[in-house]
Structure formats: C-alpha cells, structure tokens
Coordinates of C-alpha atoms in Angstrom, one line a residue:
M742 CA -6.4 107.3 -97.2
K743 CA -4.9 104.1 -95.7
N744 CA -4.3 105.9 -92.4
R745 CA -7.9 107.1 -92.5
I746 CA -9.2 103.5 -93.0
A747 CA -6.9 102.2 -90.3
K748 CA -8.1 104.9 -87.9
K749 CA -11.7 104.0 -88.6
I750 CA -11.0 100.3 -87.8
C751 CA -9.3 101.3 -84.5
A752 CA -12.2 103.8 -83.7
S753 CA -14.7 101.0 -84.2
V754 CA -12.9 98.7 -81.8
L755 CA -12.4 101.5 -79.3
A756 CA -16.1 102.4 -79.6
G757 CA -17.1 99.0 -78.4
L758 CA -14.5 99.0 -75.6
M759 CA -15.4 102.6 -74.6
T760 CA -19.1 101.9 -74.5
I761 CA -18.6 98.9 -72.2
S762 CA -16.2 100.8 -70.0
L763 CA -18.4 103.9 -69.7
A764 CA -21.6 101.9 -69.3
S765 CA -20.1 100.2 -66.3
A766 CA -18.9 103.5 -64.8
A767 CA -22.0 105.5 -65.7
P768 CA -24.1 106.8 -62.8
V769 CA -27.4 105.2 -62.0
W770 CA -30.1 107.8 -62.5
A771 CA -32.9 107.9 -60.0
A772 CA -36.4 106.8 -61.2
D773 CA -37.4 110.4 -61.5
A774 CA -34.2 111.4 -63.5
K775 CA -34.8 113.9 -66.2
T776 CA -33.8 112.5 -69.6
M777 CA -34.6 113.0 -73.3
T778 CA -33.9 111.1 -76.4
I779 CA -33.3 112.7 -79.8
G780 CA -33.3 110.9 -83.2
V781 CA -30.5 112.0 -85.5
T782 CA -28.8 110.9 -88.7
S783 CA -25.3 109.5 -88.7
F784 CA -22.7 112.2 -89.1
A785 CA -19.4 111.6 -87.3
D786 CA -17.1 108.7 -86.7
T787 CA -14.8 110.7 -84.4
L788 CA -15.2 113.4 -81.8
E789 CA -11.9 115.0 -82.8
P790 CA -13.2 118.6 -83.5
T791 CA -10.5 119.5 -86.0
E792 CA -11.4 116.7 -88.4
Q793 CA -13.7 117.4 -91.3
Y794 CA -16.9 119.0 -90.1
F795 CA -17.3 116.8 -87.0
S796 CA -17.1 119.8 -84.6
W797 CA -20.7 120.4 -85.6
V798 CA -21.7 117.3 -83.7
I799 CA -20.0 118.6 -80.6
S800 CA -21.8 121.9 -80.9
R801 CA -25.1 120.4 -81.8
Y802 CA -25.1 118.0 -78.9
G803 CA -24.7 120.9 -76.4
V804 CA -21.1 120.3 -75.5
G805 CA -19.0 122.8 -77.5
Q806 CA -19.1 126.6 -77.5
G807 CA -17.2 129.3 -79.3
L808 CA -16.3 132.9 -78.5
T809 CA -19.4 134.0 -80.5
K810 CA -22.7 132.4 -81.6
F811 CA -25.8 133.1 -83.6
D812 CA -29.2 133.7 -82.0
E813 CA -32.7 132.5 -83.1
E814 CA -32.8 135.3 -85.7
G815 CA -29.4 134.5 -87.1
N816 CA -27.8 137.6 -85.5
M817 CA -24.3 137.2 -84.1
V818 CA -24.1 137.6 -80.3
P819 CA -21.5 137.1 -77.5
C820 CA -20.8 133.7 -76.1
L821 CA -17.5 132.9 -74.4
A822 CA -16.3 136.3 -75.4
S823 CA -18.3 139.2 -73.8
E824 CA -17.3 141.8 -76.5
W825 CA -14.9 142.4 -79.3
T826 CA -13.3 145.2 -81.3
N827 CA -11.3 145.4 -84.5
S828 CA -8.8 147.8 -86.1
E829 CA -9.7 149.9 -89.1
D830 CA -7.6 147.8 -91.4
G831 CA -9.4 144.6 -90.3
K832 CA -6.2 142.9 -89.4
T833 CA -6.3 143.1 -85.6
W834 CA -9.2 141.7 -83.6
T835 CA -9.5 141.8 -79.8
F836 CA -11.9 139.5 -78.0
T837 CA -12.5 140.0 -74.2
I838 CA -12.9 136.6 -72.7
R839 CA -15.8 136.1 -70.3
E840 CA -14.8 135.7 -66.7
G841 CA -16.1 133.0 -64.4
V842 CA -16.5 130.3 -67.0
K843 CA -15.4 126.8 -66.2
F844 CA -14.9 123.7 -68.4
S845 CA -17.1 120.7 -67.6
N846 CA -14.2 119.2 -65.5
G847 CA -14.2 122.2 -63.2
N848 CA -11.0 123.8 -64.7
D849 CA -11.2 127.6 -65.2
M850 CA -11.4 128.8 -68.8
T851 CA -8.6 131.3 -68.9
P852 CA -7.5 133.5 -71.9
E853 CA -4.4 131.4 -72.1
L854 CA -6.4 128.2 -72.5
V855 CA -8.6 129.9 -75.1
K856 CA -5.5 130.8 -77.0
A857 CA -4.1 127.3 -76.7
S858 CA -7.4 125.8 -77.9
L859 CA -7.5 128.0 -81.0
E860 CA -3.9 127.4 -81.8
R861 CA -4.5 123.6 -81.6
T862 CA -7.3 124.1 -84.2
I863 CA -5.2 126.2 -86.4
E864 CA -2.4 123.7 -86.3
M865 CA -4.6 120.6 -86.9
S866 CA -7.3 121.7 -89.3
N867 CA -6.7 122.3 -93.0
R868 CA -10.0 124.3 -93.1
V869 CA -8.7 127.2 -91.1
P870 CA -7.2 129.1 -94.1
E871 CA -10.7 129.4 -95.7
F872 CA -11.8 131.4 -92.6
F873 CA -8.8 133.6 -91.9
D874 CA -5.0 133.9 -92.4
I875 CA -3.5 134.1 -88.9
A876 CA -0.1 135.7 -88.1
S877 CA -0.2 135.3 -84.3
I878 CA -2.5 135.2 -81.3
E879 CA -1.6 137.1 -78.1
V880 CA -3.0 137.3 -74.6
D881 CA -3.2 140.7 -72.9
G882 CA -4.9 140.4 -69.5
Q883 CA -8.5 139.2 -70.2
N884 CA -8.1 139.8 -74.0
V885 CA -7.2 137.4 -76.8
I886 CA -5.8 139.4 -79.7
F887 CA -5.8 138.0 -83.3
N888 CA -3.2 139.4 -85.7
L889 CA -4.1 138.6 -89.3
N890 CA -2.0 138.6 -92.4
R891 CA -5.1 139.2 -94.5
A892 CA -7.8 141.6 -93.5
N893 CA -11.0 140.0 -92.4
A894 CA -14.2 142.0 -92.1
N895 CA -16.1 139.1 -90.4
M896 CA -13.7 137.6 -87.9
A897 CA -16.4 137.4 -85.2
G898 CA -18.6 135.5 -87.6
C899 CA -15.8 133.1 -88.5
L900 CA -15.3 132.3 -84.8
A901 CA -18.9 131.3 -84.4
D902 CA -18.3 128.3 -86.6
P903 CA -18.2 125.1 -84.5
L904 CA -14.6 124.4 -85.8
F905 CA -13.4 127.1 -83.3
L906 CA -15.1 125.7 -80.2
I907 CA -13.0 126.2 -77.1
M908 CA -11.7 123.0 -75.3
D909 CA -9.5 122.3 -72.3
T910 CA -6.0 121.6 -73.7
S911 CA -4.4 121.4 -70.3
I912 CA -5.6 117.8 -69.8
D913 CA -4.7 114.5 -71.5
N914 CA -6.6 114.5 -74.9
S915 CA -5.1 111.4 -76.3
N916 CA -8.5 109.6 -76.4
I917 CA -10.4 112.6 -77.7
A918 CA -11.7 110.7 -80.7
M919 CA -13.9 108.5 -78.6
E920 CA -14.2 110.5 -75.3
G921 CA -14.7 113.9 -76.9
P922 CA -13.3 117.2 -75.9
V923 CA -13.9 118.8 -72.5
C924 CA -15.8 122.1 -73.3
T925 CA -18.0 124.7 -71.7
G926 CA -21.5 123.9 -72.9
P927 CA -24.5 122.8 -70.8
Y928 CA -23.6 119.1 -71.4
A929 CA -20.5 116.9 -71.4
F930 CA -19.9 113.6 -73.2
Q931 CA -20.5 110.4 -71.2
S932 CA -20.3 107.9 -74.1
F933 CA -20.0 108.0 -77.9
D934 CA -21.2 105.4 -80.4
P935 CA -20.9 106.6 -84.1
S936 CA -23.7 104.2 -85.2
G937 CA -25.8 103.9 -82.0
D938 CA -26.4 106.0 -78.9
T939 CA -24.3 108.9 -77.8
V940 CA -25.1 110.2 -74.3
V941 CA -24.3 113.6 -72.9
V942 CA -24.8 114.5 -69.2
R943 CA -25.3 117.7 -67.3
N944 CA -22.3 119.9 -67.0
E945 CA -22.4 120.7 -63.3
Y946 CA -20.1 123.7 -63.8
Y947 CA -22.2 125.3 -66.6
W948 CA -21.7 129.1 -66.5
D949 CA -25.0 130.3 -68.1
G950 CA -27.8 129.1 -65.9
D951 CA -29.4 125.8 -64.8
V952 CA -29.4 122.7 -67.0
P953 CA -32.7 120.9 -66.7
N954 CA -31.8 117.4 -67.9
D955 CA -29.6 114.8 -66.2
S956 CA -28.8 113.4 -69.6
V957 CA -29.7 113.5 -73.2
T958 CA -29.4 110.5 -75.6
L959 CA -28.6 111.2 -79.3
R960 CA -29.8 108.1 -81.1
V961 CA -28.6 107.4 -84.7
I962 CA -31.6 106.3 -86.8
G963 CA -30.4 106.7 -90.3
D964 CA -33.6 106.0 -92.2
Q965 CA -36.0 108.9 -92.0
T966 CA -39.1 106.7 -92.1
T967 CA -37.8 104.7 -89.2
R968 CA -36.9 107.9 -87.4
S969 CA -40.5 109.1 -87.9
M970 CA -41.9 105.9 -86.6
A971 CA -39.7 106.1 -83.6
L972 CA -41.1 109.5 -82.7
Q973 CA -44.7 108.3 -83.2
S974 CA -44.1 105.2 -81.0
G975 CA -42.5 107.3 -78.2
E976 CA -39.1 105.8 -78.5
I977 CA -37.6 109.3 -79.1
D978 CA -38.8 112.7 -78.1
V979 CA -37.4 114.7 -81.0
A980 CA -36.6 113.9 -84.6
Y981 CA -34.2 115.9 -86.7
N982 CA -34.0 115.9 -90.6
L983 CA -37.5 114.6 -91.3
K984 CA -38.9 115.6 -94.7
T985 CA -42.2 116.8 -96.2
E986 CA -43.7 113.3 -96.5
N987 CA -43.1 112.8 -92.8
V988 CA -44.7 116.1 -91.9
F989 CA -48.0 114.7 -93.2
E990 CA -47.9 112.0 -90.5
F991 CA -47.9 114.6 -87.7
D992 CA -50.0 117.5 -89.1
G993 CA -53.1 118.1 -87.0
N994 CA -51.9 115.8 -84.2
D995 CA -51.9 117.8 -80.9
N996 CA -49.4 115.3 -79.4
F997 CA -46.6 116.7 -81.6
N998 CA -45.1 120.0 -82.6
V999 CA -43.9 120.7 -86.2
Q1000 CA -41.4 123.5 -86.8
S1001 CA -40.3 124.5 -90.2
L1002 CA -37.7 126.9 -91.7
E1003 CA -37.0 128.1 -95.2
S1004 CA -33.6 126.6 -95.6
L1005 CA -30.3 128.4 -95.6
R1006 CA -28.9 125.1 -96.9
S1007 CA -28.0 124.3 -100.5
T1008 CA -27.8 120.8 -102.0
Y1009 CA -25.4 120.7 -104.9
A1010 CA -23.0 118.4 -106.7
F1011 CA -19.4 119.2 -107.5
M1012 CA -18.3 118.3 -111.0
N1013 CA -14.7 117.1 -111.0
E1014 CA -12.8 119.0 -113.7
N1015 CA -9.8 116.7 -113.2
G1016 CA -11.5 114.1 -115.4
A1017 CA -14.1 113.9 -118.2
L1018 CA -15.9 116.9 -116.8
S1019 CA -13.0 119.2 -117.6
D1020 CA -14.9 119.7 -120.9
L1021 CA -17.1 122.8 -120.5
A1022 CA -19.5 121.5 -123.2
L1023 CA -20.1 118.3 -121.3
R1024 CA -20.8 120.2 -118.1
Q1025 CA -23.2 122.6 -119.9
A1026 CA -25.0 119.7 -121.4
L1027 CA -25.3 117.9 -118.1
L1028 CA -26.8 120.9 -116.4
R1029 CA -29.3 121.4 -119.2
G1030 CA -30.4 117.8 -118.8
L1031 CA -31.6 118.2 -115.2
D1032 CA -35.3 118.9 -114.5
K1033 CA -34.8 120.4 -111.1
E1034 CA -38.4 121.8 -111.0
T1035 CA -39.8 118.3 -111.1
Y1036 CA -37.3 116.9 -108.6
T1037 CA -38.3 119.5 -106.0
S1038 CA -42.0 120.0 -106.6
V1039 CA -43.0 116.4 -107.4
L1040 CA -40.4 114.0 -106.1
L1041 CA -39.8 116.0 -102.9
E1042 CA -43.4 117.0 -102.7
G1043 CA -42.6 120.7 -102.6
G1044 CA -40.1 120.3 -99.8
A1045 CA -37.5 122.3 -101.7
T1046 CA -37.0 125.2 -104.1
P1047 CA -35.3 124.4 -107.4
G1048 CA -31.7 125.4 -107.5
K1049 CA -29.7 127.5 -109.9
A1050 CA -27.1 129.5 -107.9
P1051 CA -24.7 129.0 -104.9
V1052 CA -26.8 131.1 -102.6
P1053 CA -30.6 130.4 -102.1
P1054 CA -33.3 133.0 -102.5
T1055 CA -33.9 133.1 -98.8
L1056 CA -30.8 135.3 -98.6
D1057 CA -30.7 138.7 -100.3
Y1058 CA -27.8 138.2 -102.7
G1059 CA -29.2 138.8 -106.1
Y1060 CA -30.8 135.5 -106.8
D1061 CA -33.6 136.8 -109.1
D1062 CA -31.1 138.8 -111.1
L1063 CA -28.7 136.0 -111.8
N1064 CA -28.8 134.6 -115.3
D1065 CA -28.9 130.8 -115.6
E1066 CA -27.9 130.0 -119.2
N1067 CA -27.8 126.3 -118.4
S1068 CA -31.4 125.9 -117.1
Y1069 CA -33.4 122.8 -118.1
D1070 CA -33.3 122.3 -121.9
P1071 CA -32.9 118.7 -122.9
D1072 CA -32.9 119.4 -126.7
G1073 CA -30.3 122.1 -126.2
A1074 CA -28.3 119.6 -124.2
K1075 CA -28.3 117.1 -127.0
K1076 CA -27.2 119.7 -129.5
I1077 CA -24.3 120.8 -127.3
L1078 CA -23.2 117.1 -127.0
E1079 CA -23.5 116.6 -130.8
D1080 CA -21.6 119.8 -131.6
A1081 CA -18.8 118.9 -129.2
G1082 CA -18.4 115.4 -130.8
Y1083 CA -20.2 113.3 -128.2
K1084 CA -22.1 110.6 -130.2
D1085 CA -23.7 107.2 -129.6
T1086 CA -21.6 105.2 -132.0
D1087 CA -22.4 101.7 -130.6
G1088 CA -26.2 102.2 -130.3
D1089 CA -26.4 101.5 -126.6
G1090 CA -28.2 104.8 -125.9
Y1091 CA -25.2 106.5 -124.3
V1092 CA -22.8 108.9 -126.0
E1093 CA -19.1 108.1 -126.3
T1094 CA -16.4 110.8 -125.9
P1095 CA -15.2 112.7 -129.0
D1096 CA -12.3 110.3 -129.3
G1097 CA -14.6 107.3 -129.2
K1098 CA -14.1 106.0 -125.7
P1099 CA -17.0 105.0 -123.4
L1100 CA -18.3 107.8 -121.2
E1101 CA -19.5 106.8 -117.7
L1102 CA -19.7 109.4 -114.9
T1103 CA -19.6 108.2 -111.3
F1104 CA -22.0 110.1 -109.0
V1105 CA -21.2 109.7 -105.3
Y1106 CA -23.8 110.5 -102.7
Y1107 CA -24.4 109.6 -99.1
D1108 CA -27.2 107.8 -97.4
S1109 CA -28.1 109.7 -94.3
R1110 CA -30.2 112.4 -96.0
A1111 CA -33.0 110.8 -98.0
E1112 CA -33.4 113.7 -100.5
L1113 CA -29.9 113.3 -101.7
G1114 CA -30.7 109.8 -103.1
V1115 CA -33.8 111.3 -104.7
Y1116 CA -31.7 113.9 -106.5
A1117 CA -29.0 111.4 -107.6
Q1118 CA -31.5 108.8 -108.9
A1119 CA -33.5 111.5 -110.7
A1120 CA -30.4 112.9 -112.3
Q1121 CA -29.4 109.4 -113.5
S1122 CA -32.8 109.0 -115.1
S1123 CA -32.9 112.5 -116.7
L1124 CA -29.3 112.3 -118.1
K1125 CA -30.0 108.9 -119.6
E1126 CA -32.6 110.7 -121.8
I1127 CA -29.9 112.9 -123.3
G1128 CA -27.4 110.0 -123.6
I1129 CA -25.1 110.6 -120.6
N1130 CA -24.4 107.4 -118.6
I1131 CA -24.4 108.0 -114.8
K1132 CA -23.2 105.3 -112.3
L1133 CA -24.5 105.8 -108.8
D1134 CA -22.4 105.2 -105.8
C1135 CA -24.2 105.5 -102.4
V1136 CA -21.8 105.6 -99.4
S1137 CA -21.8 106.7 -95.8
Y1138 CA -21.1 110.4 -95.0
E1139 CA -17.7 109.6 -93.7
T1140 CA -16.8 107.6 -96.8
L1141 CA -18.0 110.5 -99.0
L1142 CA -15.6 112.8 -97.2
D1143 CA -12.8 110.4 -98.1
R1144 CA -13.9 110.3 -101.7
R1145 CA -14.1 114.1 -101.9
D1146 CA -10.7 114.6 -100.3
S1147 CA -9.0 112.1 -102.6
S1148 CA -10.9 113.5 -105.7
Q1149 CA -12.4 110.1 -106.5
Y1150 CA -15.6 111.1 -108.2
D1151 CA -17.0 112.7 -111.3
L1152 CA -20.0 114.1 -109.4
L1153 CA -20.2 114.3 -105.6
I1154 CA -23.2 115.6 -103.8
W1155 CA -23.0 118.1 -101.0
N1156 CA -25.5 119.6 -98.5
V1157 CA -24.3 122.6 -96.5
L1158 CA -25.3 125.7 -94.7
V1159 CA -24.5 128.7 -97.0
A1160 CA -24.1 131.3 -94.2
N1161 CA -22.1 129.5 -91.6
T1162 CA -20.3 132.7 -90.6
G1163 CA -23.3 134.9 -91.0
D1164 CA -23.1 135.5 -94.7
P1165 CA -21.9 133.4 -97.7
E1166 CA -18.3 134.5 -97.8
N1167 CA -16.7 131.5 -96.1
Y1168 CA -19.0 129.1 -97.9
L1169 CA -17.9 130.5 -101.3
R1170 CA -14.2 130.6 -100.4
E1171 CA -14.2 127.1 -99.0
N1172 CA -15.8 125.5 -102.1
W1173 CA -14.7 127.6 -105.1
Y1174 CA -11.5 129.4 -104.2
S1175 CA -8.8 127.8 -106.5
T1176 CA -6.4 126.8 -103.6
S1177 CA -9.0 125.8 -101.0
A1178 CA -8.3 122.4 -99.4
N1179 CA -12.0 121.5 -100.0
N1180 CA -11.9 122.4 -103.7
T1181 CA -10.9 119.0 -105.0
A1182 CA -13.0 119.4 -108.1
G1183 CA -10.3 121.5 -109.6
Y1184 CA -12.4 124.6 -110.2
A1185 CA -10.3 127.7 -110.9
N1186 CA -11.3 131.2 -112.0
K1187 CA -8.8 134.0 -111.4
D1188 CA -11.6 136.6 -111.2
V1189 CA -13.4 134.6 -108.6
D1190 CA -10.2 134.3 -106.5
A1191 CA -9.7 138.1 -106.8
W1192 CA -13.2 138.9 -105.8
L1193 CA -13.1 136.6 -102.8
D1194 CA -9.9 138.2 -101.6
E1195 CA -11.5 141.6 -102.1
L1196 CA -14.6 140.4 -100.2
S1197 CA -12.7 139.4 -97.2
E1198 CA -11.5 143.0 -96.7
T1199 CA -14.8 144.7 -97.6
I1200 CA -16.9 146.0 -94.7
D1201 CA -19.6 147.9 -96.6
E1202 CA -22.7 145.7 -96.9
G1203 CA -23.7 147.0 -100.3
A1204 CA -20.2 146.4 -101.7
R1205 CA -20.1 142.9 -100.2
K1206 CA -23.4 142.1 -101.9
E1207 CA -22.1 143.2 -105.3
L1208 CA -19.1 141.0 -105.0
I1209 CA -21.1 138.0 -103.9
V1210 CA -23.4 138.4 -106.9
K1211 CA -20.5 138.6 -109.3
I1212 CA -18.9 135.5 -107.8
Q1213 CA -22.1 133.6 -108.1
Q1214 CA -22.6 134.6 -111.7
A1215 CA -19.1 133.5 -112.6
I1216 CA -19.5 130.1 -111.0
M1217 CA -22.8 129.7 -112.9
D1218 CA -21.3 130.8 -116.2
D1219 CA -18.4 128.3 -115.8
A1220 CA -21.0 125.5 -115.3
A1221 CA -18.9 124.5 -112.3
T1222 CA -21.5 122.9 -110.1
V1223 CA -24.9 121.4 -110.1
F1224 CA -27.2 123.3 -107.8
F1225 CA -30.1 120.9 -107.2
G1226 CA -32.3 122.7 -104.7
Y1227 CA -32.7 124.4 -101.4
E1228 CA -34.6 122.2 -98.9
N1229 CA -37.0 123.4 -96.3
T1230 CA -36.0 122.1 -92.8
F1231 CA -38.4 120.5 -90.4
L1232 CA -38.1 119.7 -86.7
I1233 CA -40.7 117.5 -85.1
S1234 CA -41.1 116.8 -81.4
K1235 CA -43.5 115.6 -78.8
S1236 CA -45.7 118.5 -77.6
A1237 CA -44.4 117.9 -74.1
V1238 CA -40.9 119.1 -75.2
E1239 CA -40.3 122.7 -74.2
G1240 CA -37.6 125.2 -75.2
L1241 CA -36.8 123.5 -78.5
V1242 CA -35.8 126.1 -81.1
M1243 CA -34.9 125.9 -84.8
Y1244 CA -31.9 128.1 -85.4
P1245 CA -31.2 129.4 -88.9
M1246 CA -27.5 128.4 -88.3
D1247 CA -28.2 124.8 -87.3
Y1248 CA -25.3 124.5 -84.8
Y1249 CA -27.5 124.2 -81.7
W1250 CA -29.7 121.2 -81.3
V1251 CA -29.3 120.4 -77.5
T1252 CA -29.5 123.6 -75.4
A1253 CA -29.9 124.4 -71.8
D1254 CA -33.5 125.6 -72.6
M1255 CA -34.6 122.2 -73.9
K1256 CA -36.6 120.0 -71.5
M1257 CA -39.7 117.9 -71.0
A1258 CA -42.7 119.6 -69.4
E1259 CA -43.3 118.9 -65.8

C-alpha cells in the first residue's frame, strides 16, 4: 500500500514534467489539422498495462490491440492474429501472427516480440491466472503456441481482453507509466495527464488502413452534468458515460446523435466476509432491505434494470429461472436480524451485534460514475429503515482499487463488463473463485470452484450454460454479493461525428473509423 501511494506521488510529479516536456516537443498542427475531443471519466493513474484494469484505457484510446477482438455484434474476430486452432484437449492453442504489422515506432511486430509481450504480462499481472494457466509459450515460424496446464475452451476470447495487448518490449519501457506502451493501434500516445487531457496522435505505421485524425484529445470531465454541458457548448465532440437524465437534454436535437445499448455491465457490491458480514443472517437481512426496483426505475429514471444475479438478462444464462430468496422484504429483513440476535439496545435506531457491540458497515464507492453514488446513498437510506447503520466512503476509482486489494471495506461497489471474454466465465472466476486475486471479500464455495474448473474445460454451449446457471444460483443462495442493477449505456456525440460505434464489449472508443464529417 505504501509503495502504491509513493508511486502515485511520483506519477503526479512526473505527469507535470512530462506534460511540459511533451508540450514543448509536440508538433504544431496546421490550421486545417483534423482533431477531435472526447469527454471521458477518470479511470487510470498510470499507463502501465499490467496494473489493475488500466489496459482498458490503452485499448479504448485507440493505442493497444490484441491477437483477437470483438466486432460490433460481440462476435470474436481476428486482429493481430489472422487465425487460430486448438487441440482436442483444449490445452494447446496455436495463433498465426499477422504479417506486415508494425508498431507505432516503425519496428516490425514479430512472433518473437508477441511472445515477449505476453510473457511480460504473465509475469507482471496477478490477474492472468483468472484467464488461463500457462505452462509455456513457443514460437514456430509465424505461429505463437500456448501450452496450458489447465484446459481452456475460450483461449481466443481471453486474449481479446485488453490486458493481453501487444506492445514493443524491445525498447526502453522504463517510463511506460507516463509515456504509455508502444503498440499497433491507429493512434499512439503523445501525452498523458491522469486528471486532465491525454492526447493520442496518428500512428503513421498503422497496418489496417488510413487514420483520419491527426490527433484525438481525451479530456477527463468527472462530473456527468459538466460533461453533458461541455458537449452542448461544443467544447467536446463526444461524451461517454452520460445517463438517462442527460439523454433528455439531447433528444430531438438534430445537432446530436444518441446511441444506446442494453448493458452487458453489472453494478454490484462485494460484501466482505472477513468482518461483520461473515454472518450469513446479516447478509441476508441486508439484501432484503434494498429496494432495487425503486433505485433503478425512479432514482435512475428507468436507466437500469433491477439486479438479482451475477449475469444480466441481456445474456441468455437462465436469469428468469434463478430464484432470489433475498429479494426486497424489509419486514423479513427485520425478523432475520431479530432472530439472529441483532437488536437496538441503546435506542439510537440501529441494531447492535449479538454480543452487544455497535454495528457500522463502511460502504466504499467511487465518484466517476454518478449512478454508483445513487445506489450507495439509496442503500444507506433503505438499510437505516431496518436498523443497519451504513457509513458511506466516496473515493476515486484508483483509491477504490487500493481499498479492494487491501480488503479495507465492508461493502465495496463494482461496475464491470460481465462478458469480457465473450461469455461470463472469466468474470465469474475473477470475482467468486475462492483463490482469485480479486476475491478479497473472502467468498468461498467448494461447489462454485469445482463448477468453474469444469466450465473452463467445457466446449459444448449447452453444458456451459448449465454450469453458469448453477454457479449463479449458488452465489445468490450464499447471499455473497449485492446485485444492484444493470445500467443501459449511452453514447452521445455531435451529429458531425462519423464512424462512432458502440461496441457491446466496450474496449473500443477511439477507432480508425471515427472522424468529423468533411
């Protein structure tokens, strides 16, 4: 934790120095230079792709690419690999590396450099074991061969996750945190400011067609209302992560385009079983005290579907057949608390623990997605009605990651894509497998572990669905997690913006197709 804080302080100082240095060295664009500005939420304090989920920024900003990717329909398609095959036992996967690709510095992307890039990620990221268990990587001509210890039916989907972007490891990467990696996408980093403007410029060596813009500026505007106003005023051309209330400001206005997508994201809160929430009765009562229907339909103005399960109903994994025994029931919640010995003995309106100690649960959420604060504040109010005292702690996204990793929370909110590898397998393993690095809430169920191991080796789609349904039901029966809702996603832009697409897998914001109309 101390090292992380020290690194942030150094990164902040370096950001200022780097911005000054790069600004002085930046090319002067001609008056008719083609540029765009996109309003985004704060997400990363470093461009080191192996840290946390910050590789998503590198992919979203049009810099990083992987061996595979997802298209506009969510189907997996080739990218830096032209094709792939796997052995019958699922333990050997062979990817043919596309020829003629260069990194943005002009260096050739060879199979050997692909191997080196992936080995760097495997060595440096603690998230890799949730995707696959690697024994070795080999190069055979134009092929990169993965030998796995554990069979994997979806290796190609795993490699589409931005964590496995391919970068040039043959150069000096000692300043990668602020300069970013050198990759193969249509753009390359020019400057990076975690709280201000990040600028990417055209990759002159891009392998997959012309790049229309000289540069694209990604401007951090944390407040969604301010981001909406910036789009209306013309300060930015595109705004990501606006909500239902913002859509009303643009509906019917021919100067703007509004795109929407039924979300593949879930907003949920881990319940830390290393503390007071180790008590199943307390977790059950807490869940029954939450009026998620009101939160989504009224407070979020219909911008989300009420949650109950790990996987949203937009994906066909048995949502309607799953039984939620802990749905909203405040009277039932009070009875569970009373029967378990939680009583308000001092008359302050909040129950004490069965041994008479004060009960206060800290709920950590982050500030760059407005709906998360809505859920947290609504939960605090609802749970007060049944006598559970919730203390809210609003932090930055980067601080939330630290709190999660150090298990310093009772409840901690999370918002994530549930099909980041094409289906929910990796999402389920990463969050609820007992030994997962991200499972800092202490959830452990031997059946869930066994089913997840079986799922990784199962190719048949029907059998995979059955396993995913069983895993979800077990997590729900264990009252392990608060599933608040599944938000609709909106993307709003000036009508002059062309080629802007909402992808179900939201890894691709800046693409070579995006430009301003002539």
